Coordinates of C-alpha atoms in Angstrom, one line a residue:
X1 CA 0.2 0.1 0.0
X2 CA 2.8 3.0 1.0
X3 CA 3.8 2.4 -2.9
X4 CA 0.1 3.2 -4.2
X5 CA 0.3 6.6 -2.0
X6 CA 3.3 7.7 -3.7
X7 CA 2.0 7.4 -6.7
X8 CA -1.5 9.2 -5.7
X9 CA 0.8 11.6 -3.8
X10 CA 2.8 11.8 -7.1
X11 CA 0.4 12.2 -9.0
X12 CA -1.2 15.1 -7.2
X13 CA 1.8 17.1 -7.3
X14 CA 1.5 16.8 -10.9
X15 CA -2.1 18.8 -11.1
X16 CA -1.9 21.8 -12.9
X17 CA -1.7 25.5 -11.4
X18 CA -5.5 26.0 -12.1
X19 CA -6.5 23.1 -9.5
X20 CA -4.2 24.5 -6.8
X21 CA -5.6 27.6 -7.4
X22 CA -9.3 27.2 -6.8
X23 CA -11.5 30.2 -6.2
X24 CA -11.3 29.7 -2.8
X25 CA -10.3 26.8 0.0
X26 CA -13.8 25.1 0.0
X27 CA -13.6 24.0 -3.7
X28 CA -10.3 22.8 -3.1
X29 CA -11.0 21.4 0.2
X30 CA -14.2 19.4 -2.0
X31 CA -11.6 18.1 -4.2
X32 CA -9.2 16.6 -1.9
X33 CA -12.3 14.8 -0.2
X34 CA -13.4 13.5 -3.7
X35 CA -9.6 12.1 -4.3
X36 CA -9.7 10.7 -1.1
X37 CA -12.7 9.0 -1.2
X38 CA -11.4 7.2 -4.5
X39 CA -8.1 6.3 -2.7
X40 CA -9.9 4.3 -0.2
X41 CA -12.5 2.6 -2.5
X42 CA -9.3 1.6 -4.4
X43 CA -7.8 0.5 -1.4
X44 CA -10.7 -1.6 -0.5
X45 CA -10.8 -3.2 -4.1
X46 CA -6.9 -4.1 -4.3
X47 CA -7.4 -5.8 0.1
X48 CA -10.2 -7.7 -1.4
X49 CA -8.1 -9.4 -4.2
X50 CA -5.5 -9.6 -2.0
X51 CA -7.8 -11.8 0.3
X52 CA -9.4 -13.7 -2.7
X53 CA -5.8 -14.8 -4.2
X54 CA -4.7 -15.9 0.3
X55 CA -7.8 -17.6 0.4
X56 CA -9.9 -18.9 -2.2
X57 CA -7.8 -21.6 -3.4
X58 CA -10.2 -23.7 -6.1
X59 CA -11.9 -21.9 -9.2
X60 CA -15.4 -23.2 -10.1
X61 CA -16.4 -23.1 -13.4
X62 CA -19.9 -25.3 -14.6
X63 CA -22.7 -26.1 -16.5
X64 CA -26.2 -26.5 -16.3
X65 CA -28.9 -28.3 -19.1
X66 CA -32.4 -28.4 -19.5
X67 CA -33.7 -31.1 -21.5
X68 CA -37.0 -32.9 -22.7
X69 CA -37.4 -35.8 -24.7
X70 CA -40.0 -38.0 -25.8
X71 CA -40.0 -41.7 -25.6
X72 CA -41.3 -44.7 -27.5
X73 CA -40.6 -48.0 -27.2
X74 CA -42.1 -50.3 -29.9
X75 CA -42.3 -54.2 -29.9
X76 CA -41.5 -54.8 -25.6
X77 CA -41.9 -58.2 -23.9
X78 CA -41.0 -59.8 -21.0
X79 CA -40.7 -63.6 -21.2
X80 CA -38.4 -65.0 -18.8
X81 CA -36.6 -68.3 -18.6
X82 CA -34.1 -70.6 -17.7
X83 CA -31.3 -72.7 -19.9
X84 CA -32.4 -76.5 -18.6
X85 CA -30.0 -79.8 -19.1
X86 CA -32.3 -81.2 -21.6
X87 CA -30.4 -84.9 -21.0
X88 CA -30.7 -84.7 -17.6
X89 CA -34.2 -83.8 -17.8
X90 CA -35.1 -86.4 -20.5
X91 CA -33.2 -89.5 -18.8
X92 CA -35.4 -88.6 -15.6
X93 CA -38.7 -87.7 -17.4
X94 CA -38.7 -91.5 -18.9
X95 CA -37.2 -92.9 -16.0
X96 CA -40.5 -91.7 -14.2
X97 CA -38.5 -89.5 -11.5
X98 CA -41.0 -86.9 -12.0
X99 CA -43.7 -88.7 -11.8
X100 CA -46.7 -90.4 -14.4
X101 CA -46.5 -88.1 -18.1
X102 CA -48.3 -90.2 -19.7
X103 CA -51.6 -90.5 -19.0
X104 CA -53.2 -91.7 -21.4
X105 CA -52.3 -95.1 -21.0
X106 CA -53.7 -94.9 -17.3
X107 CA -57.1 -96.0 -16.3
X108 CA -59.8 -93.1 -16.8
X109 CA -60.1 -91.2 -13.2
X110 CA -56.1 -91.7 -12.5
X111 CA -55.4 -88.2 -11.2
X112 CA -53.0 -86.1 -13.8
X113 CA -49.9 -85.3 -12.6
X114 CA -48.2 -81.5 -12.5
X115 CA -45.9 -82.6 -14.8
X116 CA -48.6 -82.6 -17.5
X117 CA -50.2 -79.7 -16.6
X118 CA -46.7 -78.1 -16.2
X119 CA -45.8 -79.4 -20.1
X120 CA -50.0 -78.5 -20.9
X121 CA -49.5 -75.2 -19.7
X122 CA -46.1 -74.8 -21.9
X123 CA -48.3 -75.6 -25.4
X124 CA -50.8 -73.3 -24.7
X125 CA -48.9 -69.9 -24.0
X126 CA -45.5 -71.2 -25.9
X127 CA -46.6 -73.6 -28.8
X128 CA -43.4 -73.0 -30.7
X129 CA -41.4 -74.1 -27.5
X130 CA -43.4 -77.0 -27.5
X131 CA -42.8 -77.8 -30.6
X132 CA -38.7 -77.8 -29.7
X133 CA -39.4 -80.0 -26.4
X134 CA -41.4 -82.4 -29.1
X135 CA -38.4 -82.9 -31.1
X136 CA -35.8 -82.7 -28.4
X137 CA -38.0 -86.2 -27.3
X138 CA -38.0 -87.1 -30.1
X139 CA -34.1 -86.9 -30.9
X140 CA -33.5 -88.0 -27.1
X141 CA -35.5 -90.8 -27.7
X142 CA -33.7 -91.8 -30.9
X143 CA -30.4 -91.9 -28.6
X144 CA -28.6 -88.5 -29.8
X145 CA -27.8 -86.3 -26.9
X146 CA -29.4 -82.9 -27.0
X147 CA -27.6 -80.3 -25.2
X148 CA -29.1 -77.6 -23.7
X149 CA -33.1 -76.0 -24.0
X150 CA -34.9 -73.2 -22.6
X151 CA -37.8 -73.3 -20.2
X152 CA -39.9 -70.5 -19.3
X153 CA -41.1 -69.8 -15.8
X154 CA -44.1 -67.7 -16.1
X155 CA -47.1 -68.3 -17.3
X156 CA -48.5 -66.7 -19.2
X157 CA -45.9 -65.1 -20.6
X158 CA -46.1 -60.6 -21.2
X159 CA -47.7 -60.1 -24.4
X160 CA -46.4 -58.1 -27.1
X161 CA -46.8 -54.1 -26.4
X162 CA -45.7 -50.8 -27.0
X163 CA -45.2 -47.8 -24.6
X164 CA -45.0 -44.4 -25.2
X165 CA -43.6 -41.5 -22.6
X166 CA -44.7 -38.3 -24.3
X167 CA -42.3 -36.2 -22.4
X168 CA -39.8 -36.5 -19.8
X169 CA -37.5 -33.4 -18.3
X170 CA -33.8 -34.0 -16.9
X171 CA -32.3 -31.4 -15.7
X172 CA -28.0 -31.8 -14.8
X173 CA -25.7 -29.4 -13.0
X174 CA -21.9 -30.3 -13.2
X175 CA -19.3 -27.8 -11.3
X176 CA -16.1 -28.4 -12.4
X177 CA -13.3 -27.5 -9.7
X178 CA -9.1 -26.7 -9.9
X179 CA -7.1 -25.7 -7.9
X180 CA -3.0 -24.8 -7.9
X181 CA -1.7 -26.8 -5.4
X182 CA 2.4 -26.2 -6.4
X183 CA 4.5 -25.1 -9.4
X184 CA 3.9 -28.6 -10.8
X185 CA 1.0 -30.2 -9.0
X186 CA -2.9 -29.2 -9.2
X187 CA -5.9 -30.5 -8.1
X188 CA -8.9 -31.4 -10.7
X189 CA -12.4 -32.4 -9.9
X190 CA -16.3 -32.2 -10.6
X191 CA -19.7 -32.9 -8.6
X192 CA -22.6 -33.5 -11.0
X193 CA -26.3 -33.5 -10.1
X194 CA -28.6 -35.5 -12.5
X195 CA -32.5 -36.1 -12.0
X196 CA -35.9 -36.3 -13.8
X197 CA -38.3 -33.2 -12.7
X198 CA -40.9 -34.5 -10.4
X199 CA -38.2 -37.7 -8.7
X200 CA -35.3 -37.4 -6.2
X201 CA -35.6 -41.1 -4.5
X202 CA -32.4 -42.2 -6.1
X203 CA -33.4 -45.8 -7.2
X204 CA -35.0 -46.7 -10.2
X205 CA -36.9 -50.3 -10.9
X206 CA -35.0 -53.0 -12.1
X207 CA -36.4 -53.9 -15.7
X208 CA -32.5 -53.4 -17.1
X209 CA -29.2 -53.3 -16.2
X210 CA -29.0 -49.8 -16.6
X211 CA -31.4 -49.2 -13.3
X212 CA -28.9 -49.9 -11.0
X213 CA -28.0 -46.9 -8.7
X214 CA -24.2 -47.9 -8.7
X215 CA -20.1 -46.5 -7.9
X216 CA -19.8 -46.5 -12.3
X217 CA -22.2 -45.3 -13.3
X218 CA -24.1 -42.4 -11.2
X219 CA -23.2 -39.6 -13.5
X220 CA -25.3 -41.0 -16.3
X221 CA -28.1 -42.0 -13.9
X222 CA -31.3 -39.6 -12.5
X223 CA -30.1 -40.2 -9.1
X224 CA -31.8 -37.2 -7.3
X225 CA -31.2 -33.5 -6.2
X226 CA -27.8 -34.1 -4.9
X227 CA -24.1 -33.7 -6.0
X228 CA -22.6 -36.6 -6.6
X229 CA -18.6 -36.3 -6.7
X230 CA -18.2 -37.7 -10.7
X231 CA -14.5 -37.3 -10.5
X232 CA -11.6 -36.0 -7.9
X233 CA -7.8 -36.7 -8.7
X234 CA -4.9 -35.2 -8.6
X235 CA -1.6 -34.5 -11.0
X236 CA 2.1 -34.2 -10.5
X237 CA 4.2 -33.6 -13.6
X238 CA 7.1 -32.5 -14.7
X239 CA 8.5 -35.2 -12.3
X240 CA 12.1 -35.0 -12.0
X241 CA 12.3 -32.1 -14.8
X242 CA 11.6 -35.1 -16.5
X243 CA 7.8 -35.8 -19.5
X244 CA 6.7 -38.5 -16.2
X245 CA 3.6 -37.8 -14.5
X246 CA 1.1 -39.2 -12.2
X247 CA -2.1 -38.5 -11.6
X248 CA -4.1 -40.7 -8.6
X249 CA -8.1 -40.4 -7.7
X250 CA -11.6 -41.2 -9.3
X251 CA -10.9 -40.6 -12.7
X252 CA -12.0 -38.8 -15.9
X253 CA -12.9 -41.6 -17.5
X254 CA -16.4 -40.4 -19.1
X255 CA -16.6 -38.7 -22.5
X256 CA -13.7 -39.3 -23.9
X257 CA -12.9 -38.9 -27.9
X258 CA -14.5 -38.9 -30.2
X259 CA -18.3 -38.6 -27.7
X260 CA -17.4 -35.3 -27.0
X261 CA -18.8 -34.0 -30.4
X262 CA -22.4 -34.7 -29.8
X263 CA -22.2 -33.4 -26.3
X264 CA -20.7 -30.0 -27.9
X265 CA -17.6 -29.4 -25.4
X266 CA -13.8 -30.3 -25.8
X267 CA -12.6 -33.0 -25.4
X268 CA -13.8 -34.6 -21.4
X269 CA -12.1 -37.6 -20.3
X270 CA -9.3 -39.7 -21.5
X271 CA -9.9 -43.2 -22.8
X272 CA -11.9 -43.9 -25.7
X273 CA -15.2 -42.8 -25.2
X274 CA -16.5 -45.7 -27.6
X275 CA -14.8 -48.5 -25.4
X276 CA -15.4 -46.8 -22.2
X277 CA -17.6 -43.9 -20.2
X278 CA -17.6 -45.5 -16.6
X279 CA -16.5 -43.6 -13.5
X280 CA -13.2 -45.8 -11.5
X281 CA -11.0 -45.3 -8.9
X282 CA -7.2 -45.5 -9.9
X283 CA -3.6 -44.3 -10.7
X284 CA -2.4 -43.3 -14.1
X285 CA 1.6 -42.4 -15.4
X286 CA 2.0 -40.6 -18.0
X287 CA 4.5 -40.0 -20.5
X288 CA 5.1 -37.1 -23.1
X289 CA 6.6 -38.1 -26.1
X290 CA 5.7 -34.7 -27.7
X291 CA 9.0 -34.3 -29.5
X292 CA 8.4 -37.9 -31.4
X293 CA 4.9 -36.8 -32.6
X294 CA 2.6 -33.8 -32.2
X295 CA 0.2 -34.4 -29.0
X296 CA 1.7 -38.1 -28.5
X297 CA 1.4 -39.3 -24.9
X298 CA 1.5 -42.7 -23.4
X299 CA -0.3 -43.4 -20.1
X300 CA -0.8 -46.7 -18.0
X301 CA -4.0 -47.4 -16.3
X302 CA -4.6 -48.8 -13.2
X303 CA -7.8 -49.2 -11.4
X304 CA -10.7 -51.3 -9.1
X305 CA -14.4 -51.8 -10.5
X306 CA -15.5 -53.7 -7.7
X307 CA -14.3 -54.0 -4.0
X308 CA -15.4 -57.8 -3.0
X309 CA -15.5 -57.3 0.9
X310 CA -15.3 -54.5 2.6
X311 CA -19.0 -53.6 2.7
X312 CA -20.2 -57.1 1.5
X313 CA -24.2 -57.7 2.5
X314 CA -22.4 -61.4 3.8
X315 CA -20.1 -61.4 7.1
X316 CA -18.0 -64.7 6.7
X317 CA -16.9 -64.7 3.0
X318 CA -20.4 -67.0 2.3
X319 CA -20.1 -65.5 -1.5
X320 CA -17.5 -65.6 -3.1
X321 CA -16.1 -63.2 -5.3
X322 CA -13.3 -61.1 -5.7
X323 CA -12.1 -57.5 -6.0
X324 CA -12.2 -56.0 -9.7
X325 CA -9.2 -54.8 -11.0
X326 CA -9.2 -52.5 -14.5
X327 CA -5.6 -52.3 -16.0
X328 CA -4.0 -50.7 -18.9
X329 CA -3.0 -48.8 -21.7
X330 CA -4.0 -46.0 -23.0
X331 CA -2.1 -43.8 -26.0
X332 CA -2.4 -40.9 -28.4
X333 CA -0.4 -41.4 -30.9
X334 CA -1.6 -38.1 -32.6
X335 CA -2.8 -34.7 -31.5
X336 CA -1.8 -31.7 -33.5
X337 CA -5.4 -30.4 -33.6
X338 CA -6.1 -31.2 -37.3
X339 CA -5.8 -34.7 -36.8
X340 CA -6.2 -37.6 -34.2
X341 CA -5.3 -41.0 -33.7
X342 CA -5.7 -43.3 -30.2
X343 CA -5.3 -46.4 -29.4
X344 CA -6.9 -47.9 -25.8
X345 CA -6.5 -51.7 -24.7
X346 CA -7.4 -52.8 -21.1
X347 CA -8.6 -56.2 -19.5
X348 CA -10.9 -56.3 -16.0
X349 CA -9.9 -59.3 -14.5
X350 CA -12.0 -60.9 -11.9
X351 CA -14.8 -60.2 -13.1
X352 CA -18.5 -60.2 -11.2
X353 CA -22.0 -61.7 -11.8
X354 CA -23.0 -57.8 -11.4
X355 CA -21.8 -54.6 -9.0
X356 CA -23.2 -54.0 -6.0
X357 CA -26.0 -51.5 -6.5
X358 CA -29.6 -50.3 -5.1
X359 CA -33.3 -50.6 -7.2
X360 CA -37.0 -50.5 -6.4
X361 CA -38.1 -54.4 -6.5
X362 CA -40.3 -55.1 -9.6
X363 CA -43.9 -56.3 -8.9
X364 CA -44.1 -58.4 -11.6
X365 CA -41.0 -60.6 -10.1
X366 CA -43.1 -61.4 -7.7
X367 CA -44.7 -64.8 -8.6
X368 CA -40.9 -66.2 -9.0
X369 CA -41.1 -66.2 -5.2
X370 CA -44.4 -67.4 -4.6
X371 CA -45.9 -67.7 -2.2
X372 CA -44.4 -66.0 0.5
X373 CA -43.1 -62.0 -1.6
X374 CA -45.9 -62.4 -3.8
X375 CA -48.5 -62.6 -1.6
X376 CA -46.8 -59.5 0.5
X377 CA -46.6 -57.9 -2.8
X378 CA -50.2 -58.5 -3.7
X379 CA -51.1 -56.6 0.1
X380 CA -49.5 -54.3 -1.0
X381 CA -49.6 -53.6 -4.6
X382 CA -48.5 -49.5 -5.0
X383 CA -45.1 -50.3 -3.2
X384 CA -41.8 -51.9 -4.2
X385 CA -39.3 -52.2 -1.6
X386 CA -35.8 -51.3 -2.1
X387 CA -32.8 -54.0 -2.2
X388 CA -29.3 -53.4 -2.9
X389 CA -27.9 -56.4 -5.2
X390 CA -24.8 -58.1 -4.5
X391 CA -23.0 -60.4 -7.2
X392 CA -22.6 -63.9 -6.0
X393 CA -19.5 -65.7 -8.2
X394 CA -16.1 -64.6 -10.5
X395 CA -17.6 -65.5 -14.0
X396 CA -14.2 -64.3 -15.5
X397 CA -12.3 -62.0 -17.4
X398 CA -12.7 -59.2 -20.4
X399 CA -10.3 -57.6 -22.5
X400 CA -10.9 -54.0 -24.8
X401 CA -9.7 -53.2 -27.4
X402 CA -10.2 -49.8 -29.7
X403 CA -8.7 -47.5 -32.4
X404 CA -10.3 -44.2 -33.0
X405 CA -9.1 -41.5 -36.1
X406 CA -11.1 -37.7 -36.1
X407 CA -10.0 -34.9 -37.9
X408 CA -11.2 -31.4 -37.8
X409 CA -10.9 -29.6 -41.2
X410 CA -10.0 -25.3 -40.8
X411 CA -13.6 -24.8 -42.8
X412 CA -15.4 -26.2 -39.8
X413 CA -16.1 -29.5 -40.6
X414 CA -15.2 -32.5 -38.3
X415 CA -15.4 -36.4 -38.5
X416 CA -14.7 -39.3 -36.8
X417 CA -14.0 -43.0 -37.3
X418 CA -13.6 -45.6 -34.5
X419 CA -13.6 -49.6 -34.2
X420 CA -13.5 -52.1 -31.0
X421 CA -13.3 -55.0 -29.9
X422 CA -14.1 -56.9 -26.7
X423 CA -13.5 -60.7 -25.7
X424 CA -15.9 -62.4 -22.9
X425 CA -13.4 -65.2 -21.4
X426 CA -16.0 -67.4 -18.9
X427 CA -14.1 -69.6 -16.0
X428 CA -17.0 -71.9 -16.6
X429 CA -18.9 -70.4 -13.1
X430 CA -22.7 -68.7 -13.0
X431 CA -24.6 -66.5 -10.8
X432 CA -28.3 -65.6 -10.5
X433 CA -28.5 -63.9 -14.4
X434 CA -25.8 -66.4 -16.0
X435 CA -21.9 -66.7 -16.2
X436 CA -19.3 -64.4 -18.9
X437 CA -21.5 -64.8 -22.2
X438 CA -23.8 -67.5 -21.0
X439 CA -26.1 -68.5 -19.0
X440 CA -26.9 -70.9 -15.7
X441 CA -27.6 -74.2 -16.4
X442 CA -30.7 -75.4 -14.5
X443 CA -31.2 -79.4 -13.8
X444 CA -34.8 -80.7 -13.1
X445 CA -35.4 -82.1 -9.6
X446 CA -37.9 -84.4 -8.8
X447 CA -40.5 -83.6 -5.7
X448 CA -41.6 -86.9 -4.5
X449 CA -44.8 -86.6 -2.9
X450 CA -45.4 -90.2 -1.0
X451 CA -49.0 -89.7 0.0
X452 CA -50.5 -88.2 -3.1
X453 CA -48.5 -90.2 -5.9
X454 CA -50.5 -88.8 -8.7
X455 CA -49.1 -85.3 -8.4
X456 CA -45.0 -86.1 -8.2
X457 CA -43.5 -83.4 -9.5
X458 CA -40.2 -81.4 -9.9
X459 CA -38.8 -78.0 -9.5
X460 CA -36.2 -76.0 -11.5
X461 CA -32.6 -75.6 -9.5
X462 CA -29.8 -73.5 -10.6
X463 CA -25.8 -75.1 -11.2
X464 CA -23.8 -72.7 -11.0
X465 CA -22.4 -73.1 -14.2
X466 CA -22.6 -72.4 -17.8
X467 CA -23.7 -73.9 -20.7
X468 CA -20.3 -72.7 -23.0
X469 CA -17.5 -71.4 -21.3
X470 CA -16.0 -71.1 -24.7
X471 CA -14.4 -67.3 -25.1
X472 CA -16.7 -65.2 -27.3
X473 CA -15.8 -62.3 -29.5
X474 CA -17.9 -59.1 -30.2
X475 CA -17.1 -55.8 -32.0
X476 CA -18.8 -52.5 -32.4
X477 CA -18.5 -49.5 -34.7
X478 CA -18.7 -45.8 -34.7
X479 CA -18.8 -43.1 -37.2
X480 CA -20.1 -39.7 -37.6
X481 CA -19.8 -36.1 -38.8
X482 CA -20.3 -32.7 -37.8
X483 CA -20.6 -29.7 -40.3
X484 CA -21.2 -26.2 -39.8
X485 CA -24.4 -25.0 -40.3
X486 CA -26.5 -21.6 -39.9
X487 CA -26.4 -20.6 -36.5
X488 CA -24.3 -23.1 -35.3
X489 CA -23.7 -27.0 -36.5
X490 CA -25.4 -30.0 -38.2
X491 CA -23.9 -33.6 -36.7
X492 CA -25.0 -37.1 -37.7
X493 CA -24.1 -40.3 -36.3
X494 CA -24.0 -44.5 -36.2
X495 CA -22.5 -47.0 -34.6
X496 CA -22.6 -50.8 -34.6
X497 CA -22.3 -53.3 -32.1
X498 CA -22.6 -57.1 -32.5
X499 CA -23.9 -60.1 -30.9
X500 CA -21.3 -60.2 -28.2
X501 CA -20.0 -56.6 -28.1
X502 CA -19.7 -55.4 -24.3
X503 CA -18.5 -52.0 -23.5
X504 CA -18.0 -50.1 -20.9
X505 CA -20.4 -47.2 -21.5
X506 CA -23.4 -47.4 -19.1
X507 CA -22.6 -44.3 -17.8
X508 CA -23.7 -42.6 -20.6
X509 CA -26.9 -40.1 -20.1
X510 CA -28.8 -41.3 -23.1
X511 CA -32.2 -41.8 -21.7
X512 CA -32.8 -44.9 -23.8
X513 CA -29.7 -46.2 -22.1
X514 CA -26.4 -45.6 -23.5
X515 CA -26.4 -45.8 -27.3
X516 CA -23.1 -47.2 -27.7
X517 CA -23.5 -50.1 -25.6
X518 CA -26.3 -51.3 -28.3
X519 CA -25.9 -55.3 -29.4
X520 CA -27.7 -53.0 -32.6
X521 CA -27.7 -49.9 -34.3
X522 CA -28.7 -46.6 -32.9
X523 CA -29.0 -43.7 -35.5
X524 CA -28.1 -40.2 -34.4
X525 CA -28.8 -36.7 -35.9
X526 CA -28.7 -33.3 -34.5
X527 CA -28.6 -29.4 -34.8
X528 CA -26.9 -27.4 -32.5
X529 CA -27.9 -24.0 -32.3
X530 CA -25.2 -21.9 -31.0
X531 CA -27.0 -19.1 -29.2
X532 CA -23.5 -17.6 -27.4
X533 CA -20.2 -18.7 -27.3
X534 CA -22.0 -20.3 -23.4
X535 CA -24.8 -20.9 -24.5
X536 CA -26.5 -23.6 -26.7
X537 CA -30.2 -25.3 -27.8
X538 CA -29.4 -28.9 -29.7
X539 CA -32.6 -30.8 -31.2
X540 CA -31.8 -34.3 -31.9
X541 CA -32.8 -37.8 -32.3
X542 CA -32.3 -41.2 -31.6
X543 CA -33.5 -44.6 -33.1
X544 CA -31.9 -47.8 -31.2
X545 CA -32.6 -51.1 -33.4
X546 CA -31.5 -54.1 -30.6
X547 CA -30.7 -57.0 -32.9
X548 CA -29.3 -58.9 -29.7
X549 CA -30.9 -59.0 -25.6
X550 CA -28.4 -58.2 -22.9
X551 CA -26.8 -54.6 -24.0
X552 CA -24.3 -52.9 -21.5
X553 CA -23.8 -56.3 -19.9
X554 CA -21.6 -59.4 -19.7
X555 CA -24.0 -61.5 -17.2
X556 CA -25.9 -63.9 -19.5
X557 CA -26.3 -65.3 -23.1
X558 CA -27.6 -62.7 -25.8
X559 CA -30.8 -64.1 -27.6
X560 CA -32.1 -62.6 -30.4
X561 CA -34.8 -60.2 -30.0
X562 CA -36.7 -61.5 -32.7
X563 CA -37.1 -64.9 -30.7
X564 CA -37.5 -63.8 -27.7
X565 CA -41.0 -62.0 -29.7
X566 CA -41.8 -65.5 -31.5
X567 CA -41.5 -67.0 -28.2
X568 CA -38.7 -69.8 -29.1
X569 CA -36.4 -67.2 -26.8
X570 CA -36.3 -66.4 -23.4
X571 CA -34.4 -63.7 -20.9
X572 CA -34.6 -62.3 -17.4
X573 CA -35.6 -58.5 -18.5
X574 CA -38.0 -57.2 -20.5
X575 CA -37.0 -57.2 -24.0
X576 CA -37.3 -54.3 -26.4
X577 CA -37.3 -54.3 -30.4
X578 CA -36.5 -50.8 -31.7
X579 CA -36.8 -47.5 -29.6
X580 CA -36.6 -43.8 -30.7
X581 CA -36.0 -40.6 -29.0
X582 CA -36.5 -37.1 -29.4
X583 CA -35.2 -34.1 -27.8
X584 CA -34.6 -31.0 -26.9
X585 CA -31.9 -29.8 -24.7
X586 CA -30.7 -26.0 -23.4
X587 CA -27.3 -25.6 -22.0
X588 CA -25.9 -22.7 -20.0
X589 CA -21.8 -22.8 -19.5
X590 CA -20.8 -20.6 -16.6

């Protein structure tokens, strides 16, 4: 402050003589008072800036998005069934272990067994399946092995129907945090709130693997009006004067290239957005190689996707699960501002049959737990209890590899292409919903009722083994283009996933579920109106054409959608044939 007063005093002495020769002392006093007031105001401002610099260590920025979606689902059905060891089933059936089956050979008045009642129900509600079972019986009777077949769990199946949600509003708030810790150490983080209007319950009904409220997907699920830590990590750069750097914390593993274009923002994450859009905690060790190719950077990443012991639901390790570890390389081969080439390769070791998460138990599942739970839920039909899902076993390992290319022309045109590969490697084990890319095989166990021999029956019991433990390969393709247009830009995108395509993109906030995880095709078009550099309006539409079930999950065997709709294949969760989403979003950045 002394320097400021010296400068101001010098300025006063340099004032023209006309000022000092004022007509009277009062005029001079008024001018001096005004100058002193100006000095005091300036002094207050400088003190405030000094206090801000000394105490406000974190800089906040962010964005607020309000969005309206109209969602339409075509040909939805729920047809749950289980894979059955048919060789074992027919052996027990023909030897009478399930009671009498062919009542036509019995005297009149003989009670019809539960076995025949079950087959009659199959014939009534699943005629295609019944004909398949008949063919299997014929083959088995001829001495052939028929292997694994599927049998329904409920009668009747949920009929095929359409569902429309004409309007669904959401609000997403993201607060970015940055702080300089030291010359070569800084902190970055982001807090996120994502909610549907009129809903802050934090859980959804379990109708798909996207409905979990879980660690890796919270940022992309409408979980309520509270902030979650989407990312929080520090960067230690130029270690020892070298290009080495270390980063530890909740990783920036969402909105990676090339998915940032449809978000109308800069690159938001490190790994390929085609393979990874999933939050996890971990460590990155990197090395800059810009002297070889501009922007070249090699990173080794390690993380943990699942904690198997701390916080689990059992007390004495009765459930055999393991920590899921993630590790691999992410290499920016070239990033010169015009061209971008990236290679991502990583593996997930000891994948379990799901993740820890909470959901609301659907009332349609109650008959599977008859009579106790079914009766309770019938007494309270408008109540869903919230439960915590916990995996039960390790089902295998996964590998993911992706190569992405992108280019931004000087005229504003941007285009990209990405090719991804996934491998599901089963260890032969299965949990409630199946194993790695294969279903849990059930065996029919006879129920002997000595008091009423005519009503001997059977029940299905899981063996916790899979029907097929071979490695399953999947691939995905993702291409798009964005071109300048009046007041903004137009984008067109297409992606395809094969039968066993299984990326880690479940945290994408697409209202119909992650489009990049779809086993099938997705078409997207959008128009972004740039109101100003900090505000935009996006009008878009997506069309999903599912080919196989299980999009976004490595658990269970994918079934062809057409077969499920026809009644010849089954799936534990509801199945959608096609769906479309038209949406309008307003985003403000601050």
